Coordinates of C-alpha atoms and ligand atoms in Angstrom, one line a residue:
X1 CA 0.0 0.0 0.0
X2 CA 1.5 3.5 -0.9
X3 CA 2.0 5.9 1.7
X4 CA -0.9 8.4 0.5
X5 CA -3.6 4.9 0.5
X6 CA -2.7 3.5 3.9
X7 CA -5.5 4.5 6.2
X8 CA -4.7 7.9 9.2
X9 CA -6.1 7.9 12.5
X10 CA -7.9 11.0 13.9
X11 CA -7.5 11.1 17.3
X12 CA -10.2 13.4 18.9
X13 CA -10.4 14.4 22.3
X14 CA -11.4 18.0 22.8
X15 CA -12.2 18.9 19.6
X16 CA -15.6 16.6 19.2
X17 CA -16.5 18.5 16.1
X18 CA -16.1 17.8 12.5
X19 CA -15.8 21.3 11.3
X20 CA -13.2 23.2 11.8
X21 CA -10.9 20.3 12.6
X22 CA -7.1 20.6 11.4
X23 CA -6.4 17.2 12.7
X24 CA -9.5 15.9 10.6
X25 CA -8.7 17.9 7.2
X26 CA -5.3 16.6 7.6
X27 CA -6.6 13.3 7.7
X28 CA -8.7 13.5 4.6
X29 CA -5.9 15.4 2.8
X30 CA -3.4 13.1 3.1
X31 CA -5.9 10.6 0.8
X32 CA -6.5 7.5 2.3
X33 CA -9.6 5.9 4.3
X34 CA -9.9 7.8 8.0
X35 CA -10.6 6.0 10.7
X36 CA -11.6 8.6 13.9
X37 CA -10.5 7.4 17.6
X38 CA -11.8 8.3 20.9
X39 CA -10.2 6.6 23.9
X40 CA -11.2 6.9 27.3
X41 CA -8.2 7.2 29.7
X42 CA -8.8 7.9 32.7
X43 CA -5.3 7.7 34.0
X44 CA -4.1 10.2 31.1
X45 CA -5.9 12.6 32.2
X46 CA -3.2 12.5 35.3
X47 CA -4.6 14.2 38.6
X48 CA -7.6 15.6 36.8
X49 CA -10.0 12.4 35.6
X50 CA -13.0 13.3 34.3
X51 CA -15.6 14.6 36.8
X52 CA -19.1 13.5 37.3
X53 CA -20.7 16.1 35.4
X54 CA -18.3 16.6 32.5
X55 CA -18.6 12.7 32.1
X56 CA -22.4 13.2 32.1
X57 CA -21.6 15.5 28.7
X58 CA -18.7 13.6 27.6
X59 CA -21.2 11.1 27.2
X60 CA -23.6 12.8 25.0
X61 CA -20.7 14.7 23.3
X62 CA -19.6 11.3 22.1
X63 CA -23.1 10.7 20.8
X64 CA -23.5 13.4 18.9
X65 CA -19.8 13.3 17.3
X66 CA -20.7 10.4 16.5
X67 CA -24.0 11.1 14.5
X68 CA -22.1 13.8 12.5
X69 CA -19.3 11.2 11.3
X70 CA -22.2 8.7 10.3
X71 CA -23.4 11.4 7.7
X72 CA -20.2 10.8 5.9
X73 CA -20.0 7.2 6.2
X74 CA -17.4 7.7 9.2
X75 CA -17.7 5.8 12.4
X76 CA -16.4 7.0 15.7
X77 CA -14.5 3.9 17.2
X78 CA -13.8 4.1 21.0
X79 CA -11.5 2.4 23.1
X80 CA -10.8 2.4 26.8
X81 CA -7.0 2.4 28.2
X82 CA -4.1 3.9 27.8
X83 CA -3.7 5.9 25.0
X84 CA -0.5 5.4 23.6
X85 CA -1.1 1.9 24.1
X86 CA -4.4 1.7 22.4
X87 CA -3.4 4.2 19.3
X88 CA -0.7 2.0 18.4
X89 CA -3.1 -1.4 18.8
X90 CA -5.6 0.8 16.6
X91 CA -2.7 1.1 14.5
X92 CA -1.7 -1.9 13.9
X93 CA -6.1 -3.4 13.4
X94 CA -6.5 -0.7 10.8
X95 CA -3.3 -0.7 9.0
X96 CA -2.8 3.2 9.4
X97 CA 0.2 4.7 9.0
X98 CA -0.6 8.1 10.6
X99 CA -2.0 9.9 13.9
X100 CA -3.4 13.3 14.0
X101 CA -4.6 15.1 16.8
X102 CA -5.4 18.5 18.1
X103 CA -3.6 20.1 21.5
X104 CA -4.6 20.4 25.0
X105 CA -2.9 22.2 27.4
X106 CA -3.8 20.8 30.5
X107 CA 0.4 19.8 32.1
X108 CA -0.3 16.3 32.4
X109 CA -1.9 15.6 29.5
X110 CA 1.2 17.5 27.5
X111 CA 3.5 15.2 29.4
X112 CA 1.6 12.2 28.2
X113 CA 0.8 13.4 24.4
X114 CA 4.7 14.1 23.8
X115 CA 5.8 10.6 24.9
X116 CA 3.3 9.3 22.7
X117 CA 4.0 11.6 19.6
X118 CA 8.3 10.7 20.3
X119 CA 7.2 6.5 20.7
X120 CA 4.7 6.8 17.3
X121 CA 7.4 8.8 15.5
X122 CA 10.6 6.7 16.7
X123 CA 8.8 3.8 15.4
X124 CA 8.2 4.9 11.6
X125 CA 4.5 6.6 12.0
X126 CA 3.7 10.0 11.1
X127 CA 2.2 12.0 14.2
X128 CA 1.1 15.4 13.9
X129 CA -0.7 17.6 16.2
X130 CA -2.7 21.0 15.7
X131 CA -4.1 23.6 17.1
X132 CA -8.1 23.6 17.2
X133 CA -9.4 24.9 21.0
X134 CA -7.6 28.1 20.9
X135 CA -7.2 31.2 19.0
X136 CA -3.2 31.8 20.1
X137 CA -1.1 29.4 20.8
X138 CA -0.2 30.1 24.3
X139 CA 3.7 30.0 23.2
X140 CA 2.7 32.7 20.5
X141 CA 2.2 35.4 22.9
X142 CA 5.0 37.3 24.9
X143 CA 5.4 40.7 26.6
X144 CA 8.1 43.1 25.4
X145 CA 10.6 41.1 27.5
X146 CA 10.0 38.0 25.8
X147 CA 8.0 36.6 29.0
X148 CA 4.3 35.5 29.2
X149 CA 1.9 38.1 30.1
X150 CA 0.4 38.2 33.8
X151 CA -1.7 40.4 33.1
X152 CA -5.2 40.4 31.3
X153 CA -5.7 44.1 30.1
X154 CA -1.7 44.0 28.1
X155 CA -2.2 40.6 27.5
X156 CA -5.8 40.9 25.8
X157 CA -4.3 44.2 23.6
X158 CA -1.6 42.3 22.7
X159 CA -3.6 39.4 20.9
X160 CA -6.0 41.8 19.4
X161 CA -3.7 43.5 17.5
X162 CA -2.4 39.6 15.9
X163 CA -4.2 38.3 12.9
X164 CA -6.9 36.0 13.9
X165 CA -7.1 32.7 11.6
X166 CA -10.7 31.7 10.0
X167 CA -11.9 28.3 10.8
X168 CA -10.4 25.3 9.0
X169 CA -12.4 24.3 6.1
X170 CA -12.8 20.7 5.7
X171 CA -13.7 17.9 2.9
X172 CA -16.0 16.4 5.0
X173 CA -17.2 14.6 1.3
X174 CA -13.6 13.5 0.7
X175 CA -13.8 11.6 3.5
X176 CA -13.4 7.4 2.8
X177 CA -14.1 5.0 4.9
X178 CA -11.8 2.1 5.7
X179 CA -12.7 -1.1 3.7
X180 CA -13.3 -2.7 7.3
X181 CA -13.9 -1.0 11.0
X182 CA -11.4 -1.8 13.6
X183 CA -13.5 -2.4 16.7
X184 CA -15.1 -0.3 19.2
X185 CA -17.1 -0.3 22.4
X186 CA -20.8 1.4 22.8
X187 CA -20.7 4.6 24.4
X188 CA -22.9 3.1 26.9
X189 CA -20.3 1.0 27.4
X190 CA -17.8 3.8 28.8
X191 CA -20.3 3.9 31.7
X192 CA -20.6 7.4 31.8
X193 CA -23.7 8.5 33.7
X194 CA -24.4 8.9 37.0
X195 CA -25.4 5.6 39.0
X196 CA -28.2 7.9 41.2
X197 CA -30.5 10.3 39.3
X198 CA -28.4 13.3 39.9
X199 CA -28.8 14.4 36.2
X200 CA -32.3 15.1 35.6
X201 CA -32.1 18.6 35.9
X202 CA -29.1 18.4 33.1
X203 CA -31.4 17.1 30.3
X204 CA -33.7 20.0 30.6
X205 CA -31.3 22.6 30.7
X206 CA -29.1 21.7 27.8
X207 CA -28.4 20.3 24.6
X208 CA -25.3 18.9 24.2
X209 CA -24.9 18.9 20.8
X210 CA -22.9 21.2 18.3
X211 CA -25.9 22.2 16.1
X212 CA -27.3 23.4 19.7
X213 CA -24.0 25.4 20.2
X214 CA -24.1 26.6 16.9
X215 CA -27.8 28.0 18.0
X216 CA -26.5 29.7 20.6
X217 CA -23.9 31.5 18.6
X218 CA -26.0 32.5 16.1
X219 CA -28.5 34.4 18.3
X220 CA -25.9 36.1 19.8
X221 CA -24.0 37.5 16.6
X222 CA -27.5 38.1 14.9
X223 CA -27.4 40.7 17.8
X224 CA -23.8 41.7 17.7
X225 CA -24.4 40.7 21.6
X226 CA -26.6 44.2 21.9
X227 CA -27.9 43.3 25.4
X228 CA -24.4 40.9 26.6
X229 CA -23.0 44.4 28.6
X230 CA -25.5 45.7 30.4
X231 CA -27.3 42.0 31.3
X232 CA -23.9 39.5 31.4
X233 CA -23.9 39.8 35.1
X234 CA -27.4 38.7 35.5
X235 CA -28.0 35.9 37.2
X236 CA -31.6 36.2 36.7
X237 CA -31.6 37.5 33.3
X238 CA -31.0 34.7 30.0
X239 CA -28.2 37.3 29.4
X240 CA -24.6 35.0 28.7
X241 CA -24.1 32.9 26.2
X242 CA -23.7 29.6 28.1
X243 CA -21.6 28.0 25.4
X244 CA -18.7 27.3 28.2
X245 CA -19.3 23.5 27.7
X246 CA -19.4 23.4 24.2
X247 CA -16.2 25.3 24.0
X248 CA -14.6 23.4 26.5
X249 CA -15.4 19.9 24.8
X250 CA -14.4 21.3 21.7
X251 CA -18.2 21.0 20.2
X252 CA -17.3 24.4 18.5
X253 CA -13.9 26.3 18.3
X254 CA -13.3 29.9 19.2
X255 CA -12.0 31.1 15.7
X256 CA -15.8 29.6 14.7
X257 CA -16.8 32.3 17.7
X258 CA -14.5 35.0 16.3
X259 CA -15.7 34.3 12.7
X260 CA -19.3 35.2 13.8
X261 CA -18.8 38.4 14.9
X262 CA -16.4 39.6 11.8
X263 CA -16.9 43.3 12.8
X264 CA -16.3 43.6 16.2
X265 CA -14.0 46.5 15.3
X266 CA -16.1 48.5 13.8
X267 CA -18.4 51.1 16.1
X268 CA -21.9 50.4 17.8
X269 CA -20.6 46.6 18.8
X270 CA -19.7 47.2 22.3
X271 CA -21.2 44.1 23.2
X272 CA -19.7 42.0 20.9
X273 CA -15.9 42.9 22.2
X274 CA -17.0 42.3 25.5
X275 CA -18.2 39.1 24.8
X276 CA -15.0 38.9 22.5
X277 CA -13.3 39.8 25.5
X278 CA -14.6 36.5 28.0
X279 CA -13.2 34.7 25.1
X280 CA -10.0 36.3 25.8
X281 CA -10.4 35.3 29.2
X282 CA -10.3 31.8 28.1
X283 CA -7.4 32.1 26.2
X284 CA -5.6 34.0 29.1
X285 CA -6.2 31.0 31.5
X286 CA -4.8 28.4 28.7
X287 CA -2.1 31.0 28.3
X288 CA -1.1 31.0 32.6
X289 CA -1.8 27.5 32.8
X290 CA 0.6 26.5 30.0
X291 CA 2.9 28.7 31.4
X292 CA 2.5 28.3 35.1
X293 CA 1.7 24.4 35.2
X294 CA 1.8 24.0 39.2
X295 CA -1.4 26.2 39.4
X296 CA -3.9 23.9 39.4
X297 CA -2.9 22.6 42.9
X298 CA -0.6 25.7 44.6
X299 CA -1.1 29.6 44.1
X300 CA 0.7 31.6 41.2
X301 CA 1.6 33.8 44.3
X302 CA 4.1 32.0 46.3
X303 CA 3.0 34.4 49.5
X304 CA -0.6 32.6 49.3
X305 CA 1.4 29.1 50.4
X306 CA 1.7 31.5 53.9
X307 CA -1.4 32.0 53.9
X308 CA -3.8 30.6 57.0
X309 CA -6.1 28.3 55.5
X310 CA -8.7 26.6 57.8
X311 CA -9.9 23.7 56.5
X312 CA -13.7 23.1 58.1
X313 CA -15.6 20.1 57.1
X314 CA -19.3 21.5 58.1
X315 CA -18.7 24.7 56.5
X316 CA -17.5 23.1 53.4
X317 CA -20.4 20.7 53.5
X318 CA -22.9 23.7 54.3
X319 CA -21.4 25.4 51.1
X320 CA -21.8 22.5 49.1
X321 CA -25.4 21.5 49.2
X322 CA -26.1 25.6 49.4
X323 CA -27.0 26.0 53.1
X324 CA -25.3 28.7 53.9
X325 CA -27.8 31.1 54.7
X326 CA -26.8 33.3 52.2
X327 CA -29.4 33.2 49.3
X328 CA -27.5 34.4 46.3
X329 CA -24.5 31.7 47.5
X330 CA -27.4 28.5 48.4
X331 CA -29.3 29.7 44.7
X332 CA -25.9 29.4 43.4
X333 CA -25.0 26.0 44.8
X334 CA -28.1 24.9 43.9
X335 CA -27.9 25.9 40.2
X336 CA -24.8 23.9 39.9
X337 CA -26.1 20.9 41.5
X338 CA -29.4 20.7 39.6
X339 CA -28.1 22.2 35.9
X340 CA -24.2 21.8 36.1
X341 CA -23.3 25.3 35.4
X342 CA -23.7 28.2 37.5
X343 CA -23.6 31.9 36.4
X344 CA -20.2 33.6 36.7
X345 CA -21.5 36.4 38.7
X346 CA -22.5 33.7 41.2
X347 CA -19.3 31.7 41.0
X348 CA -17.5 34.8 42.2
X349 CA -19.6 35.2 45.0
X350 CA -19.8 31.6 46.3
X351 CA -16.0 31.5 46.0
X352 CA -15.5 34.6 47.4
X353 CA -17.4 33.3 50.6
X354 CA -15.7 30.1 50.4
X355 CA -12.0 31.5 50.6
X356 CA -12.9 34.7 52.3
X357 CA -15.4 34.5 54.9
X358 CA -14.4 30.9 55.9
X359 CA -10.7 31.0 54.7
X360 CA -11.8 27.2 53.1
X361 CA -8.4 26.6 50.8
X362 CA -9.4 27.5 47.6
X363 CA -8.4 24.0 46.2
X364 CA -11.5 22.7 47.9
X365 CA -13.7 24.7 45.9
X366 CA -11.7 24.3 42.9
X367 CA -12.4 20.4 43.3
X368 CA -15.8 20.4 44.0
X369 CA -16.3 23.0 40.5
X370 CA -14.7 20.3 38.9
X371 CA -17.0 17.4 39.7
X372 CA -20.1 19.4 39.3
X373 CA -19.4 21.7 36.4
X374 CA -20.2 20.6 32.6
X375 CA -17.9 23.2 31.8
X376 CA -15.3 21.9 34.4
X377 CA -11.8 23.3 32.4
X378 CA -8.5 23.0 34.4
X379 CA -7.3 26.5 32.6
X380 CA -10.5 28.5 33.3
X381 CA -11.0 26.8 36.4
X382 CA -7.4 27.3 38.1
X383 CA -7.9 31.1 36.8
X384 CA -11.4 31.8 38.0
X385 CA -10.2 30.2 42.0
X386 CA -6.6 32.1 42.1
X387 CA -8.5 34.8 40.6
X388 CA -11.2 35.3 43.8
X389 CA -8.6 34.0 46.5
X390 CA -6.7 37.0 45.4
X391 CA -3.4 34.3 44.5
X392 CA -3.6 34.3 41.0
X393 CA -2.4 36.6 37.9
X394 CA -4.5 39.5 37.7
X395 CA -6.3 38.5 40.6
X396 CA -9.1 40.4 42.3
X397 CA -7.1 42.4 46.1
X398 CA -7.6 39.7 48.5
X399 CA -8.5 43.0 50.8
X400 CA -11.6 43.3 48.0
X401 CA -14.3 41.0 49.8
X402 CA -17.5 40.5 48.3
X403 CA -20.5 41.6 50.3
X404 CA -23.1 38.6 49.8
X405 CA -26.0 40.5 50.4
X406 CA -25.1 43.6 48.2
X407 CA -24.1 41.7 45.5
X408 CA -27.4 40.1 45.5
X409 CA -29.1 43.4 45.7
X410 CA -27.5 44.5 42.8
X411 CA -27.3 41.5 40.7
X412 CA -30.3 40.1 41.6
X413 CA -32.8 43.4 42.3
X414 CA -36.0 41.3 42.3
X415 CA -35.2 37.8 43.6
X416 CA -36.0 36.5 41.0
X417 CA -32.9 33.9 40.6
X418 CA -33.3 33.3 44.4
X419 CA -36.9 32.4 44.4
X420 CA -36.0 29.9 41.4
X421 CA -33.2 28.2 43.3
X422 CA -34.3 28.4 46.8
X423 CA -38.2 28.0 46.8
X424 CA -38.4 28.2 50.6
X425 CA -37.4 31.9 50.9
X426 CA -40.2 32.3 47.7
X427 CA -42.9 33.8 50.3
X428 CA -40.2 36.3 51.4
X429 CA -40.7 39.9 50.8
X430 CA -38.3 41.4 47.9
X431 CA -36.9 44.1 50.4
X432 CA -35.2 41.3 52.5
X433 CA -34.7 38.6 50.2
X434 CA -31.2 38.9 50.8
X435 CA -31.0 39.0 54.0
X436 CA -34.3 36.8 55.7
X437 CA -32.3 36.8 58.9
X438 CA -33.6 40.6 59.1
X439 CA -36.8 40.3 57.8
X440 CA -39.7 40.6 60.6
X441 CA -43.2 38.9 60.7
X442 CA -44.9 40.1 57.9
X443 CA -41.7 40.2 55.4
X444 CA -41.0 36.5 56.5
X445 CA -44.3 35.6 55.0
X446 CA -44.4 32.2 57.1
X447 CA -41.1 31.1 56.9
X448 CA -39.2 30.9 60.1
X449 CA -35.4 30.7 59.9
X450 CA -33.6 28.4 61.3
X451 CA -36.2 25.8 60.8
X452 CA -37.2 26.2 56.8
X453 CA -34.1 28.2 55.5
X454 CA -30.4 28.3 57.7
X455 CA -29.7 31.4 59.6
X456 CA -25.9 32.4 57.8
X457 CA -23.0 29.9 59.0
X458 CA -21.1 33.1 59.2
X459 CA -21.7 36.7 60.0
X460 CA -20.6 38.9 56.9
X461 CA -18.9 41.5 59.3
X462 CA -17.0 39.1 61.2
X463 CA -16.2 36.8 58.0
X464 CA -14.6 39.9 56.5
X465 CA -13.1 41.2 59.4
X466 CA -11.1 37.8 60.5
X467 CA -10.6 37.4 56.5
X468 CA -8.8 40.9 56.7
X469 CA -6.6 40.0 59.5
X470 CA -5.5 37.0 58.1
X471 CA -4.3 39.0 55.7
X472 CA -2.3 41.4 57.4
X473 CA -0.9 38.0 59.1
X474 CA 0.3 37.3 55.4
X475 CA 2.0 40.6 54.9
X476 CA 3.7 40.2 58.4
X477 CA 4.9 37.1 57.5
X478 CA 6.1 38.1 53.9
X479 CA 8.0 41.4 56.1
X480 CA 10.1 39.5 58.9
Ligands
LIG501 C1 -14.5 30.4 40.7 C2 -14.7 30.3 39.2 C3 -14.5 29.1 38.5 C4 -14.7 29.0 37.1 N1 -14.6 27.7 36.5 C5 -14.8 27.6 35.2 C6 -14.6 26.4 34.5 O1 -14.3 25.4 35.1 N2 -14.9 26.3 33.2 C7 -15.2 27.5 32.5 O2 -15.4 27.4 31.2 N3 -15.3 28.7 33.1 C8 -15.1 28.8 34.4 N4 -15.2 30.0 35.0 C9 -15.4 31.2 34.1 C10 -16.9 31.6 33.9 O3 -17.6 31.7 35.0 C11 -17.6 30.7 32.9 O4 -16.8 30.5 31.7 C12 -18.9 31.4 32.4 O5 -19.8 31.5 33.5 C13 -19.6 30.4 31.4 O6 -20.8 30.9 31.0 P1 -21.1 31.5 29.6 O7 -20.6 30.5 28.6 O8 -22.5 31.9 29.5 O9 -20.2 32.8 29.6 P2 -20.1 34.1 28.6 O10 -20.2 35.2 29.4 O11 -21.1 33.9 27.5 O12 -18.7 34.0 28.0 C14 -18.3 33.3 26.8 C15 -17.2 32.3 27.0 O13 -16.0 33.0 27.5 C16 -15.3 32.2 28.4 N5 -15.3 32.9 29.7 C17 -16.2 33.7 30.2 N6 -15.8 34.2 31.4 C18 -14.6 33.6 31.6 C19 -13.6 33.7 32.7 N7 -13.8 34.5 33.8 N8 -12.5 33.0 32.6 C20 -12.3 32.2 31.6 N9 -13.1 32.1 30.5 C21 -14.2 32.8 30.6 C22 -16.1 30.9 28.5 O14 -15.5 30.0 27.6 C23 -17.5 31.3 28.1 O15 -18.2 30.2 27.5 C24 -15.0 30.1 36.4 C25 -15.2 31.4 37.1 C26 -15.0 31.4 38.4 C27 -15.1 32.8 39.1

């Protein structure tokens, strides 16, 4: 068999799409049959195995996938083990020749892929990987020193003044099957939903599918994001785009993103470089976690491994199943337990109260995020929880701690996304919604704290206050 006939392998992973795919195109370029991989490997994914709720997706991801490769007479084939082990027993039951891939960026997961690019190439194989999840190459971008950027504002100006690529076109009719399919397990066979009924509440609030993803951009950029500024920090408003899972599980790609909002530049599209800007976000955390691997598990700023954590298994528990006595943080809680996702706003609150208030290590929270999240991304992740312990790169002052009941004031006038999340405190007059510990008689409507909704774990003065001095513990120790 000539080089150009012998079937490649397309190795997907989080890049379940088949548009905008270099790995795929390069796959149908190189001319012969393509046979597209998943393996599930648990143990490659290092200290960071897939967590409940992003299996829950993974799950339906894989579905969908593959549904899209059927229409081309494509079939997904899924393994289970070791990667490197399994690509090269796919190799040798398919007769390929090559193995293309796109990039993640997750430390482990490098550490793996290049030991398995070196052992494929060593031993005669072509292995190529690409770059679909990302619109700059994390290595791409440097300050005027030559070092990564730690900050978002410089960092973000930077990259907008680069070229930004188009999506990959691909030959999705070029495509050929292999004469015969190397074998493959069921999805159901991956045993990736939950045992109890956890996920209900996941089925009705999304579609894990790229055309729904594709949906979801479109309505934004028929708007050029009009209403994303003034509403994106609504928790009870439809106002973001919720497309974190998609992007995260590669369902669609941010040039895809940046491609549907071609004139962002131009005047009257506030909104869409905001939204552009989350994006940017997204790329920043790639680009510190690339950069700073150690992050997921110890703060960017070494002071912060000073700092006096208290680890307290009630409060952490109390946080958890949203019983903290703080409305916006239980609605919050709630929302991620029942839908997997929870609104940014309200993930910077929760944490906030979680690393402030009761000094919990922000790993903790991190961790649980990552078992309930859909969207559960080690880059965004590690950024969003060094971001509101005040450890990270760009971080919010650790002295800056959120007030739980103004911020639900403010984000949240009518309590509206409490009442949806906490139906106990519905009866509760909208004046003290916030705060039902001051509510009397008549505002209580019939609920009585303490027995239908928790008086707070924690009072917000004294939270802050000991959070303060812990602080100024930190800077002592930093001094001497
Ligand atoms: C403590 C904490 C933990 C977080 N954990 C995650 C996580 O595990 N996975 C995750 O995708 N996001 C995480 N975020 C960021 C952010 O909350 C979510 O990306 C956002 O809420 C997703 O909703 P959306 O798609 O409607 O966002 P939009 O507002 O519509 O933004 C569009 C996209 O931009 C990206 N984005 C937006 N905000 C951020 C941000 N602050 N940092 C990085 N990327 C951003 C996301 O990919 C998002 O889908 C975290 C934030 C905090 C404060």
């Amino acid at each position: 068999m000539s080089a150009n006939q012998a079937p490649s392998i397309i190795w997907f992973r989080q890049d379940l799409r088949i548009h905008d795919n270099p790995a795929l195109q390069t796959a149908i370029e190189r001319g012969g049959p393509v046979v597209p991989v998943f393996i599930y490997d648990e143990k490659g994914e290092g200290k960071w195995g897939f967590g409940g709720a992003s299996k829950w997706w993974l799950h339906h991801a894989l579905n969908d996938l593959s549904s899209q490769l059927d229409d081309y007479g494509l079939r997904l084939i899924i393994r289970r083990g070791k990667s490197g082990e399994e690509l090269k027993r796919l190799l040798k039951d398919s007769g390929a020749e090559a193995v293309f891939w796109n990039r993640r960026y997750e430390p482990d997961v490098i550490k793996r892929d290049k030991l398995i690019k070196e052992s494929l190439t060593s031993e005669g194989f072509e292995a190529k990987s690409f770059n679909a999840s990302l619109v700059f190459e994390p290595w791409e971008i440097k300050n005027k020193s030559g070092k990564p950027f730690q900050v978002f504002t410089p960092y973000w100006k930077h990259c907008m003044q680069q070229k930004i690529a188009p999506p990959v076109s691909v030959d999705h009719q070029q495509a050929k099957a292999p004469k015969q399919w190397p074998d493959s397990l069921a999805v159901e066979e991956l045993a990736l939903l939950p045992d109890i009924g956890w996920d209900t509440g996941f089925y009705d609030a999304w579609t894990p599918t790229t055309a729904a993803a594709r949906q979801r951009l479109g309505k934004l950029a028929a708007s050029n994001a009009s209403g994303y500024t003034k509403n994106r920090d609504r928790p009870d408003m439809d106002g973001t785009s919720r497309l974190s899972p998609y992007l995260h599980f590669g369902q669609i790609g941010p040039r895809e993103v940046f491609a549907a909002f071609d004139k962002h530049d131009s005047d009257g599209t506030k909104g869409a470089r905001k939204f552009l800007s989350e994006i940017g976000w997204r790329e920043f955390s790639h680009h510190l976690l690339f950069h700073f691997p150690h992050t997921p598990t110890e703060p960017l700023r070494e002071e912060f491994n000073h700092f006096p954590w208290e680890m307290d298994e009630a409060y952490l528990q109390a946080w958890q199943k949203g019983e903290t006595g703080y409305p916006i943080v239980d609605a919050g809680m709630r929302q991620l337990w029942a839908t997997g996702w929870m609104h940014n706003r309200v993930r910077m609150i929760v944490a906030s109260l979680l690393v402030k208030h009761l000094q919990i290590p922000w790993q903790e929270g991190a961790r649980w995020f990552w078992d309930t999240l859909v969207d559960a991304d080690l880059a965004n992740n590690t950024q969003g929880w060094q971001w509101s312990a005040g450890c990270g790169a760009d971080a919010a002052p650790y002295f800056r701690v959120f007030n739980p009941i103004l911020q639900g004031e403010k984000f949240d006038p009518n309590g509206d996304y409490v009442r949806e999340w906490v139906p106990e405190l519905r009866p509760l007059d909208t004046k003290v919604i916030h705060q039902p510990w001051e509510a009397d008689l008549d505002q209580l409507g019939g609920v009585v704290i303490g027995r239908d909704y928790p008086a707070p774990i924690i009072d917000h003065k004294q939270g802050r206050n000991r959070a303060l001095q812990s602080y100024e513990k930190l800077k002592a120790l930093r001094s001497k």
